[in-house]
Amino acid sequence: MTASLYPADFYQNRRAHTAHAASRILGALPALPRRRVADIGCGTGTWLAAALEAGTEATFGIEGDWVTPAMLDDARIAFAPQDLEKRFAGPRVDLALSLEVAEHLSPARADSFVADLVALAPAVLFSAAIPGQGGVGHLNEQWQSWWAERFAAHGYRAYDVIRPAIWTDDAIPAWYRQNVVLYLAEPLPGLTPTEPALLDRVHPAFWARANRELAYADAQPESEVLRRQAETAQQQ
């Protein structure tokens, strides 16, 4: 994944919603160290800028080489261009983020991608598209339980502590509300790990969309259905 999958103004147009999501989701995290934060697949650094605003001292982002330092939301973000299909390494941090990125990588990269994430931090905030979610350039849509198994191979347990706090916030894009899970190498007092099978959820926003598409498909010729599906995928 060396080039942007989205048009040049994609992140600019989405920045306000993403900034709100970042502020709310980072604010919903349990009490854990976050003096240093990394974001893998950081785009223009909106999540890292939110972390800095909330008091994080140092941030590090990796994204394809279509991003330049001048495009970053905050000049304090340390940045490295990287093809995420290839193994990466970065400075050890307190919290690593990777949000709606892993589905854009090949299935063969999944295990090593998780290995790279856990090598960065004892806490990983992770989300990735589920089967049927749809989107531009999705190569590996998997249920959250599937990803939880890969984190578990490194001793990381899943904690479904964010989604209950943001599930009904319509100002947060539905893919975050549906998919975001916290993984920890060590337990935190007062938190109970979530069984992987209980992580698999479909948000009502996506359920409603699927039903609209199904109803439309029942009334349209196959060629029209395929055309509409292609248009929808390009808009996501």
PDB file of C-alpha atoms in Angstrom:
ATOM      1  CA  MET A   1       0.000   0.000   0.000  1.00  0.00           C
ATOM      2  CA  THR A   2       2.285   2.748  -1.290  1.00  0.00           C
ATOM      3  CA  ALA A   3      -0.194   5.221  -2.771  1.00  0.00           C
ATOM      4  CA  SER A   4      -3.336   6.784  -1.383  1.00  0.00           C
ATOM      5  CA  LEU A   5      -6.551   4.930  -2.184  1.00  0.00           C
ATOM      6  CA  TYR A   6      -8.508   8.165  -1.835  1.00  0.00           C
ATOM      7  CA  PRO A   7      -8.708  11.480  -3.727  1.00  0.00           C
ATOM      8  CA  ALA A   8      -6.462  14.343  -2.662  1.00  0.00           C
ATOM      9  CA  ASP A   9      -9.175  16.113  -0.645  1.00  0.00           C
ATOM     10  CA  PHE A  10     -10.403  12.959   1.128  1.00  0.00           C
ATOM     11  CA  TYR A  11      -8.793  13.611   4.512  1.00  0.00           C
ATOM     12  CA  GLN A  12      -9.502  17.328   4.417  1.00  0.00           C
ATOM     13  CA  ASN A  13     -13.213  16.690   3.885  1.00  0.00           C
ATOM     14  CA  ARG A  14     -13.358  14.028   6.613  1.00  0.00           C
ATOM     15  CA  ARG A  15     -11.100  15.757   9.145  1.00  0.00           C
ATOM     16  CA  ALA A  16     -13.837  17.283  11.325  1.00  0.00           C
ATOM     17  CA  HIS A  17     -15.617  13.957  11.862  1.00  0.00           C
ATOM     18  CA  THR A  18     -12.330  12.150  12.417  1.00  0.00           C
ATOM     19  CA  ALA A  19     -11.116  14.768  14.904  1.00  0.00           C
ATOM     20  CA  HIS A  20     -14.324  14.397  16.909  1.00  0.00           C
ATOM     21  CA  ALA A  21     -14.004  10.612  16.814  1.00  0.00           C
ATOM     22  CA  ALA A  22     -10.383  10.769  17.928  1.00  0.00           C
ATOM     23  CA  SER A  23     -11.143  13.081  20.826  1.00  0.00           C
ATOM     24  CA  ARG A  24     -14.097  10.989  22.024  1.00  0.00           C
ATOM     25  CA  ILE A  25     -12.423   7.609  21.619  1.00  0.00           C
ATOM     26  CA  LEU A  26      -9.113   8.594  23.167  1.00  0.00           C
ATOM     27  CA  GLY A  27     -11.080  10.185  25.995  1.00  0.00           C
ATOM     28  CA  ALA A  28     -12.966   6.922  26.555  1.00  0.00           C
ATOM     29  CA  LEU A  29      -9.796   4.890  27.071  1.00  0.00           C
ATOM     30  CA  PRO A  30      -9.198   3.531  30.566  1.00  0.00           C
ATOM     31  CA  ALA A  31      -6.392   4.962  32.666  1.00  0.00           C
ATOM     32  CA  LEU A  32      -3.247   3.745  30.956  1.00  0.00           C
ATOM     33  CA  PRO A  33       0.048   5.412  30.067  1.00  0.00           C
ATOM     34  CA  ARG A  34      -0.023   7.422  26.857  1.00  0.00           C
ATOM     35  CA  ARG A  35       2.952   9.726  27.108  1.00  0.00           C
ATOM     36  CA  ARG A  36       4.120   8.351  23.751  1.00  0.00           C
ATOM     37  CA  VAL A  37       1.636   7.327  21.048  1.00  0.00           C
ATOM     38  CA  ALA A  38       2.109   5.857  17.567  1.00  0.00           C
ATOM     39  CA  ASP A  39      -0.428   5.595  14.746  1.00  0.00           C
ATOM     40  CA  ILE A  40       0.148   3.030  12.006  1.00  0.00           C
ATOM     41  CA  GLY A  41      -1.667   4.098   8.862  1.00  0.00           C
ATOM     42  CA  CYS A  42      -1.996   7.581  10.308  1.00  0.00           C
ATOM     43  CA  GLY A  43      -3.233   9.463   7.235  1.00  0.00           C
ATOM     44  CA  THR A  44      -2.480  13.114   7.903  1.00  0.00           C
ATOM     45  CA  GLY A  45      -2.120  12.538  11.641  1.00  0.00           C
ATOM     46  CA  THR A  46      -5.543  13.598  12.925  1.00  0.00           C
ATOM     47  CA  TRP A  47      -5.523  10.991  15.714  1.00  0.00           C
ATOM     48  CA  LEU A  48      -2.013  11.926  16.764  1.00  0.00           C
ATOM     49  CA  ALA A  49      -2.914  15.613  16.793  1.00  0.00           C
ATOM     50  CA  ALA A  50      -5.822  14.769  19.118  1.00  0.00           C
ATOM     51  CA  ALA A  51      -3.449  12.826  21.367  1.00  0.00           C
ATOM     52  CA  LEU A  52      -1.074  15.783  21.548  1.00  0.00           C
ATOM     53  CA  GLU A  53      -3.949  18.098  22.389  1.00  0.00           C
ATOM     54  CA  ALA A  54      -4.929  15.734  25.224  1.00  0.00           C
ATOM     55  CA  GLY A  55      -1.454  15.837  26.743  1.00  0.00           C
ATOM     56  CA  THR A  56       0.599  13.195  24.940  1.00  0.00           C
ATOM     57  CA  GLU A  57       4.232  14.297  24.838  1.00  0.00           C
ATOM     58  CA  ALA A  58       5.530  12.529  21.724  1.00  0.00           C
ATOM     59  CA  THR A  59       3.859  10.979  18.687  1.00  0.00           C
ATOM     60  CA  PHE A  60       4.993   8.897  15.751  1.00  0.00           C
ATOM     61  CA  GLY A  61       3.074   8.085  12.565  1.00  0.00           C
ATOM     62  CA  ILE A  62       3.559   5.772   9.612  1.00  0.00           C
ATOM     63  CA  GLU A  63       1.709   6.167   6.317  1.00  0.00           C
ATOM     64  CA  GLY A  64       2.337   5.654   2.630  1.00  0.00           C
ATOM     65  CA  ASP A  65       4.706   8.007   0.866  1.00  0.00           C
ATOM     66  CA  TRP A  66       1.796   9.964  -0.580  1.00  0.00           C
ATOM     67  CA  VAL A  67       1.800  11.858   2.759  1.00  0.00           C
ATOM     68  CA  THR A  68       4.471  14.493   3.289  1.00  0.00           C
ATOM     69  CA  PRO A  69       5.355  16.197   6.592  1.00  0.00           C
ATOM     70  CA  ALA A  70       3.755  19.401   5.309  1.00  0.00           C
ATOM     71  CA  MET A  71       0.383  17.614   5.158  1.00  0.00           C
ATOM     72  CA  LEU A  72       0.367  16.580   8.832  1.00  0.00           C
ATOM     73  CA  ASP A  73      -2.205  18.072  11.179  1.00  0.00           C
ATOM     74  CA  ASP A  74       0.452  18.958  13.768  1.00  0.00           C
ATOM     75  CA  ALA A  75       4.086  19.809  13.071  1.00  0.00           C
ATOM     76  CA  ARG A  76       5.158  17.999  16.258  1.00  0.00           C
ATOM     77  CA  ILE A  77       4.275  14.590  14.792  1.00  0.00           C
ATOM     78  CA  ALA A  78       7.325  12.489  13.920  1.00  0.00           C
ATOM     79  CA  PHE A  79       6.572  10.798  10.604  1.00  0.00           C
ATOM     80  CA  ALA A  80       8.007   8.009   8.472  1.00  0.00           C
ATOM     81  CA  PRO A  81       6.725   6.987   5.011  1.00  0.00           C
ATOM     82  CA  GLN A  82       6.309   3.233   4.734  1.00  0.00           C
ATOM     83  CA  ASP A  83       4.623   0.629   2.565  1.00  0.00           C
ATOM     84  CA  LEU A  84       2.566  -1.182   5.206  1.00  0.00           C
ATOM     85  CA  GLU A  85       2.620  -4.385   3.184  1.00  0.00           C
ATOM     86  CA  LYS A  86       6.218  -4.585   4.377  1.00  0.00           C
ATOM     87  CA  ARG A  87       7.426  -5.150   7.930  1.00  0.00           C
ATOM     88  CA  PHE A  88       8.004  -1.980   9.922  1.00  0.00           C
ATOM     89  CA  ALA A  89       9.549  -0.956  13.213  1.00  0.00           C
ATOM     90  CA  GLY A  90       9.336   2.232  15.199  1.00  0.00           C
ATOM     91  CA  PRO A  91      10.173   3.670  18.584  1.00  0.00           C
ATOM     92  CA  ARG A  92       8.674   1.871  21.570  1.00  0.00           C
ATOM     93  CA  VAL A  93       5.564   3.745  22.732  1.00  0.00           C
ATOM     94  CA  ASP A  94       2.891   3.455  25.418  1.00  0.00           C
ATOM     95  CA  LEU A  95      -0.047   3.165  23.029  1.00  0.00           C
ATOM     96  CA  ALA A  96      -0.209   2.144  19.371  1.00  0.00           C
ATOM     97  CA  LEU A  97      -3.178   2.941  17.139  1.00  0.00           C
ATOM     98  CA  SER A  98      -4.194   1.260  13.906  1.00  0.00           C
ATOM     99  CA  LEU A  99      -7.686   2.183  12.842  1.00  0.00           C
ATOM    100  CA  GLU A 100      -9.429   0.931   9.690  1.00  0.00           C
ATOM    101  CA  VAL A 101      -6.081   0.091   8.083  1.00  0.00           C
ATOM    102  CA  ALA A 102      -5.581  -3.684   8.293  1.00  0.00           C
ATOM    103  CA  GLU A 103      -8.408  -4.456   5.853  1.00  0.00           C
ATOM    104  CA  HIS A 104      -6.399  -2.665   3.153  1.00  0.00           C
ATOM    105  CA  LEU A 105      -3.517  -5.121   3.502  1.00  0.00           C
ATOM    106  CA  SER A 106      -3.264  -8.574   1.983  1.00  0.00           C
ATOM    107  CA  PRO A 107      -4.418 -11.574   4.055  1.00  0.00           C
ATOM    108  CA  ALA A 108      -0.843 -12.854   3.964  1.00  0.00           C
ATOM    109  CA  ARG A 109       0.294  -9.711   5.827  1.00  0.00           C
ATOM    110  CA  ALA A 110      -2.219 -10.019   8.702  1.00  0.00           C
ATOM    111  CA  ASP A 111      -0.179 -12.076  11.166  1.00  0.00           C
ATOM    112  CA  SER A 112       3.021 -10.094  10.709  1.00  0.00           C
ATOM    113  CA  PHE A 113       1.105  -6.795  10.825  1.00  0.00           C
ATOM    114  CA  VAL A 114      -0.247  -7.676  14.271  1.00  0.00           C
ATOM    115  CA  ALA A 115       3.255  -8.768  15.285  1.00  0.00           C
ATOM    116  CA  ASP A 116       4.602  -5.361  14.244  1.00  0.00           C
ATOM    117  CA  LEU A 117       1.887  -3.566  16.233  1.00  0.00           C
ATOM    118  CA  VAL A 118       2.475  -5.457  19.470  1.00  0.00           C
ATOM    119  CA  ALA A 119       6.222  -4.906  19.118  1.00  0.00           C
ATOM    120  CA  LEU A 120       5.537  -1.174  19.396  1.00  0.00           C
ATOM    121  CA  ALA A 121       3.438  -0.998  22.555  1.00  0.00           C
ATOM    122  CA  PRO A 122       1.846  -2.869  25.465  1.00  0.00           C
ATOM    123  CA  ALA A 123      -1.517  -1.336  24.488  1.00  0.00           C
ATOM    124  CA  VAL A 124      -2.977  -1.342  20.970  1.00  0.00           C
ATOM    125  CA  LEU A 125      -6.183   0.406  19.915  1.00  0.00           C
ATOM    126  CA  PHE A 126      -7.291  -1.432  16.799  1.00  0.00           C
ATOM    127  CA  SER A 127     -10.165  -1.482  14.344  1.00  0.00           C
ATOM    128  CA  ALA A 128     -10.622  -3.112  10.956  1.00  0.00           C
ATOM    129  CA  ALA A 129     -13.548  -3.609   8.590  1.00  0.00           C
ATOM    130  CA  ILE A 130     -15.769  -6.658   9.065  1.00  0.00           C
ATOM    131  CA  PRO A 131     -16.987  -8.946   6.249  1.00  0.00           C
ATOM    132  CA  GLY A 132     -19.420  -7.139   3.988  1.00  0.00           C
ATOM    133  CA  GLN A 133     -18.630  -3.680   5.367  1.00  0.00           C
ATOM    134  CA  GLY A 134     -17.354  -2.579   1.983  1.00  0.00           C
ATOM    135  CA  GLY A 135     -14.996   0.206   1.051  1.00  0.00           C
ATOM    136  CA  VAL A 136     -12.285   1.242  -1.362  1.00  0.00           C
ATOM    137  CA  GLY A 137      -9.313  -1.107  -1.531  1.00  0.00           C
ATOM    138  CA  HIS A 138     -10.477  -3.606   1.077  1.00  0.00           C
ATOM    139  CA  LEU A 139      -8.477  -6.829   0.706  1.00  0.00           C
ATOM    140  CA  ASN A 140      -9.018  -8.570   4.040  1.00  0.00           C
ATOM    141  CA  GLU A 141     -12.313  -7.952   5.811  1.00  0.00           C
ATOM    142  CA  GLN A 142     -12.477 -10.108   8.953  1.00  0.00           C
ATOM    143  CA  TRP A 143     -14.530 -10.317  12.147  1.00  0.00           C
ATOM    144  CA  GLN A 144     -12.984  -8.815  15.268  1.00  0.00           C
ATOM    145  CA  SER A 145     -12.755 -12.303  16.811  1.00  0.00           C
ATOM    146  CA  TRP A 146     -10.432 -13.268  13.953  1.00  0.00           C
ATOM    147  CA  TRP A 147      -8.113 -10.388  14.806  1.00  0.00           C
ATOM    148  CA  ALA A 148      -8.397 -11.156  18.529  1.00  0.00           C
ATOM    149  CA  GLU A 149      -6.957 -14.613  17.863  1.00  0.00           C
ATOM    150  CA  ARG A 150      -3.925 -13.034  16.241  1.00  0.00           C
ATOM    151  CA  PHE A 151      -3.363 -10.667  19.143  1.00  0.00           C
ATOM    152  CA  ALA A 152      -3.855 -13.560  21.576  1.00  0.00           C
ATOM    153  CA  ALA A 153      -0.966 -15.380  19.904  1.00  0.00           C
ATOM    154  CA  HIS A 154       1.235 -12.634  21.384  1.00  0.00           C
ATOM    155  CA  GLY A 155      -0.407 -12.690  24.812  1.00  0.00           C
ATOM    156  CA  TYR A 156      -2.665  -9.662  24.210  1.00  0.00           C
ATOM    157  CA  ARG A 157      -6.274  -9.835  25.448  1.00  0.00           C
ATOM    158  CA  ALA A 158      -9.222  -7.936  23.982  1.00  0.00           C
ATOM    159  CA  TYR A 159     -11.111  -5.365  26.045  1.00  0.00           C
ATOM    160  CA  ASP A 160     -14.371  -4.103  24.560  1.00  0.00           C
ATOM    161  CA  VAL A 161     -14.439  -0.927  26.618  1.00  0.00           C
ATOM    162  CA  ILE A 162     -14.731   1.739  23.920  1.00  0.00           C
ATOM    163  CA  ARG A 163     -17.739   0.704  21.851  1.00  0.00           C
ATOM    164  CA  PRO A 164     -20.295   0.927  24.688  1.00  0.00           C
ATOM    165  CA  ALA A 165     -19.241   4.544  25.274  1.00  0.00           C
ATOM    166  CA  ILE A 166     -19.553   5.650  21.633  1.00  0.00           C
ATOM    167  CA  TRP A 167     -22.129   3.283  20.099  1.00  0.00           C
ATOM    168  CA  THR A 168     -24.876   5.922  19.824  1.00  0.00           C
ATOM    169  CA  ASP A 169     -22.718   8.955  18.972  1.00  0.00           C
ATOM    170  CA  ASP A 170     -23.839   9.662  15.413  1.00  0.00           C
ATOM    171  CA  ALA A 171     -21.053  12.222  14.987  1.00  0.00           C
ATOM    172  CA  ILE A 172     -18.521   9.373  15.065  1.00  0.00           C
ATOM    173  CA  PRO A 173     -18.244   7.410  11.802  1.00  0.00           C
ATOM    174  CA  ALA A 174     -20.025   4.071  12.128  1.00  0.00           C
ATOM    175  CA  TRP A 175     -16.938   2.014  11.304  1.00  0.00           C
ATOM    176  CA  TYR A 176     -15.214   3.183  14.489  1.00  0.00           C
ATOM    177  CA  ARG A 177     -18.329   2.601  16.594  1.00  0.00           C
ATOM    178  CA  GLN A 178     -18.615  -0.901  15.175  1.00  0.00           C
ATOM    179  CA  ASN A 179     -15.004  -2.063  15.113  1.00  0.00           C
ATOM    180  CA  VAL A 180     -12.738  -0.429  17.693  1.00  0.00           C
ATOM    181  CA  VAL A 181     -11.242  -2.756  20.333  1.00  0.00           C
ATOM    182  CA  LEU A 182      -8.471  -2.237  22.896  1.00  0.00           C
ATOM    183  CA  TYR A 183      -5.774  -4.925  23.243  1.00  0.00           C
ATOM    184  CA  LEU A 184      -3.540  -5.107  26.313  1.00  0.00           C
ATOM    185  CA  ALA A 185      -0.474  -7.184  27.093  1.00  0.00           C
ATOM    186  CA  GLU A 186      -1.132  -6.919  30.834  1.00  0.00           C
ATOM    187  CA  PRO A 187      -4.478  -6.647  32.654  1.00  0.00           C
ATOM    188  CA  LEU A 188      -5.641  -3.370  34.129  1.00  0.00           C
ATOM    189  CA  PRO A 189      -7.333  -3.294  37.542  1.00  0.00           C
ATOM    190  CA  GLY A 190     -11.096  -3.245  37.195  1.00  0.00           C
ATOM    191  CA  LEU A 191     -11.160  -4.400  33.569  1.00  0.00           C
ATOM    192  CA  THR A 192     -12.340  -7.827  32.451  1.00  0.00           C
ATOM    193  CA  PRO A 193     -11.157  -9.239  29.121  1.00  0.00           C
ATOM    194  CA  THR A 194     -13.836  -9.824  26.500  1.00  0.00           C
ATOM    195  CA  GLU A 195     -14.353 -13.273  25.024  1.00  0.00           C
ATOM    196  CA  PRO A 196     -13.401 -13.050  21.331  1.00  0.00           C
ATOM    197  CA  ALA A 197     -16.736 -14.447  20.105  1.00  0.00           C
ATOM    198  CA  LEU A 198     -18.535 -11.538  21.784  1.00  0.00           C
ATOM    199  CA  LEU A 199     -16.553  -8.977  19.786  1.00  0.00           C
ATOM    200  CA  ASP A 200     -18.373  -9.705  16.531  1.00  0.00           C
ATOM    201  CA  ARG A 201     -21.005  -7.002  16.117  1.00  0.00           C
ATOM    202  CA  VAL A 202     -22.756  -5.234  13.270  1.00  0.00           C
ATOM    203  CA  HIS A 203     -23.687  -1.633  13.967  1.00  0.00           C
ATOM    204  CA  PRO A 204     -27.310  -0.686  13.186  1.00  0.00           C
ATOM    205  CA  ALA A 205     -26.043   1.892  10.680  1.00  0.00           C
ATOM    206  CA  PHE A 206     -24.468  -0.845   8.573  1.00  0.00           C
ATOM    207  CA  TRP A 207     -27.398  -3.205   9.136  1.00  0.00           C
ATOM    208  CA  ALA A 208     -29.798  -0.549   7.843  1.00  0.00           C
ATOM    209  CA  ARG A 209     -27.609   0.074   4.811  1.00  0.00           C
ATOM    210  CA  ALA A 210     -27.459  -3.638   4.029  1.00  0.00           C
ATOM    211  CA  ASN A 211     -31.241  -3.891   4.184  1.00  0.00           C
ATOM    212  CA  ARG A 212     -31.681  -0.869   1.929  1.00  0.00           C
ATOM    213  CA  GLU A 213     -29.312  -2.417  -0.591  1.00  0.00           C
ATOM    214  CA  LEU A 214     -31.142  -5.749  -0.384  1.00  0.00           C
ATOM    215  CA  ALA A 215     -34.518  -4.118  -0.971  1.00  0.00           C
ATOM    216  CA  TYR A 216     -33.107  -2.172  -3.894  1.00  0.00           C
ATOM    217  CA  ALA A 217     -31.544  -5.317  -5.348  1.00  0.00           C
ATOM    218  CA  ASP A 218     -34.887  -7.111  -5.305  1.00  0.00           C
ATOM    219  CA  ALA A 219     -36.348  -4.415  -7.542  1.00  0.00           C
ATOM    220  CA  GLN A 220     -33.507  -3.869 -10.006  1.00  0.00           C
ATOM    221  CA  PRO A 221     -31.815  -5.840 -12.796  1.00  0.00           C
ATOM    222  CA  GLU A 222     -28.449  -7.324 -11.886  1.00  0.00           C
ATOM    223  CA  SER A 223     -26.503  -4.871 -14.057  1.00  0.00           C
ATOM    224  CA  GLU A 224     -28.001  -1.907 -12.203  1.00  0.00           C
ATOM    225  CA  VAL A 225     -27.309  -3.495  -8.819  1.00  0.00           C
ATOM    226  CA  LEU A 226     -23.670  -4.023  -9.735  1.00  0.00           C
ATOM    227  CA  ARG A 227     -23.371  -0.437 -10.958  1.00  0.00           C
ATOM    228  CA  ARG A 228     -24.800   0.922  -7.698  1.00  0.00           C
ATOM    229  CA  GLN A 229     -22.519  -1.295  -5.614  1.00  0.00           C
ATOM    230  CA  ALA A 230     -19.486  -0.013  -7.512  1.00  0.00           C
ATOM    231  CA  GLU A 231     -20.561   3.605  -6.971  1.00  0.00           C
ATOM    232  CA  THR A 232     -21.114   3.002  -3.249  1.00  0.00           C
ATOM    233  CA  ALA A 233     -17.700   1.407  -2.857  1.00  0.00           C
ATOM    234  CA  GLN A 234     -16.025   4.401  -4.500  1.00  0.00           C
ATOM    235  CA  GLN A 235     -17.783   6.814  -2.125  1.00  0.00           C
ATOM    236  CA  GLN A 236     -16.640   5.051   1.077  1.00  0.00           C
TER     237      GLN A 236
END
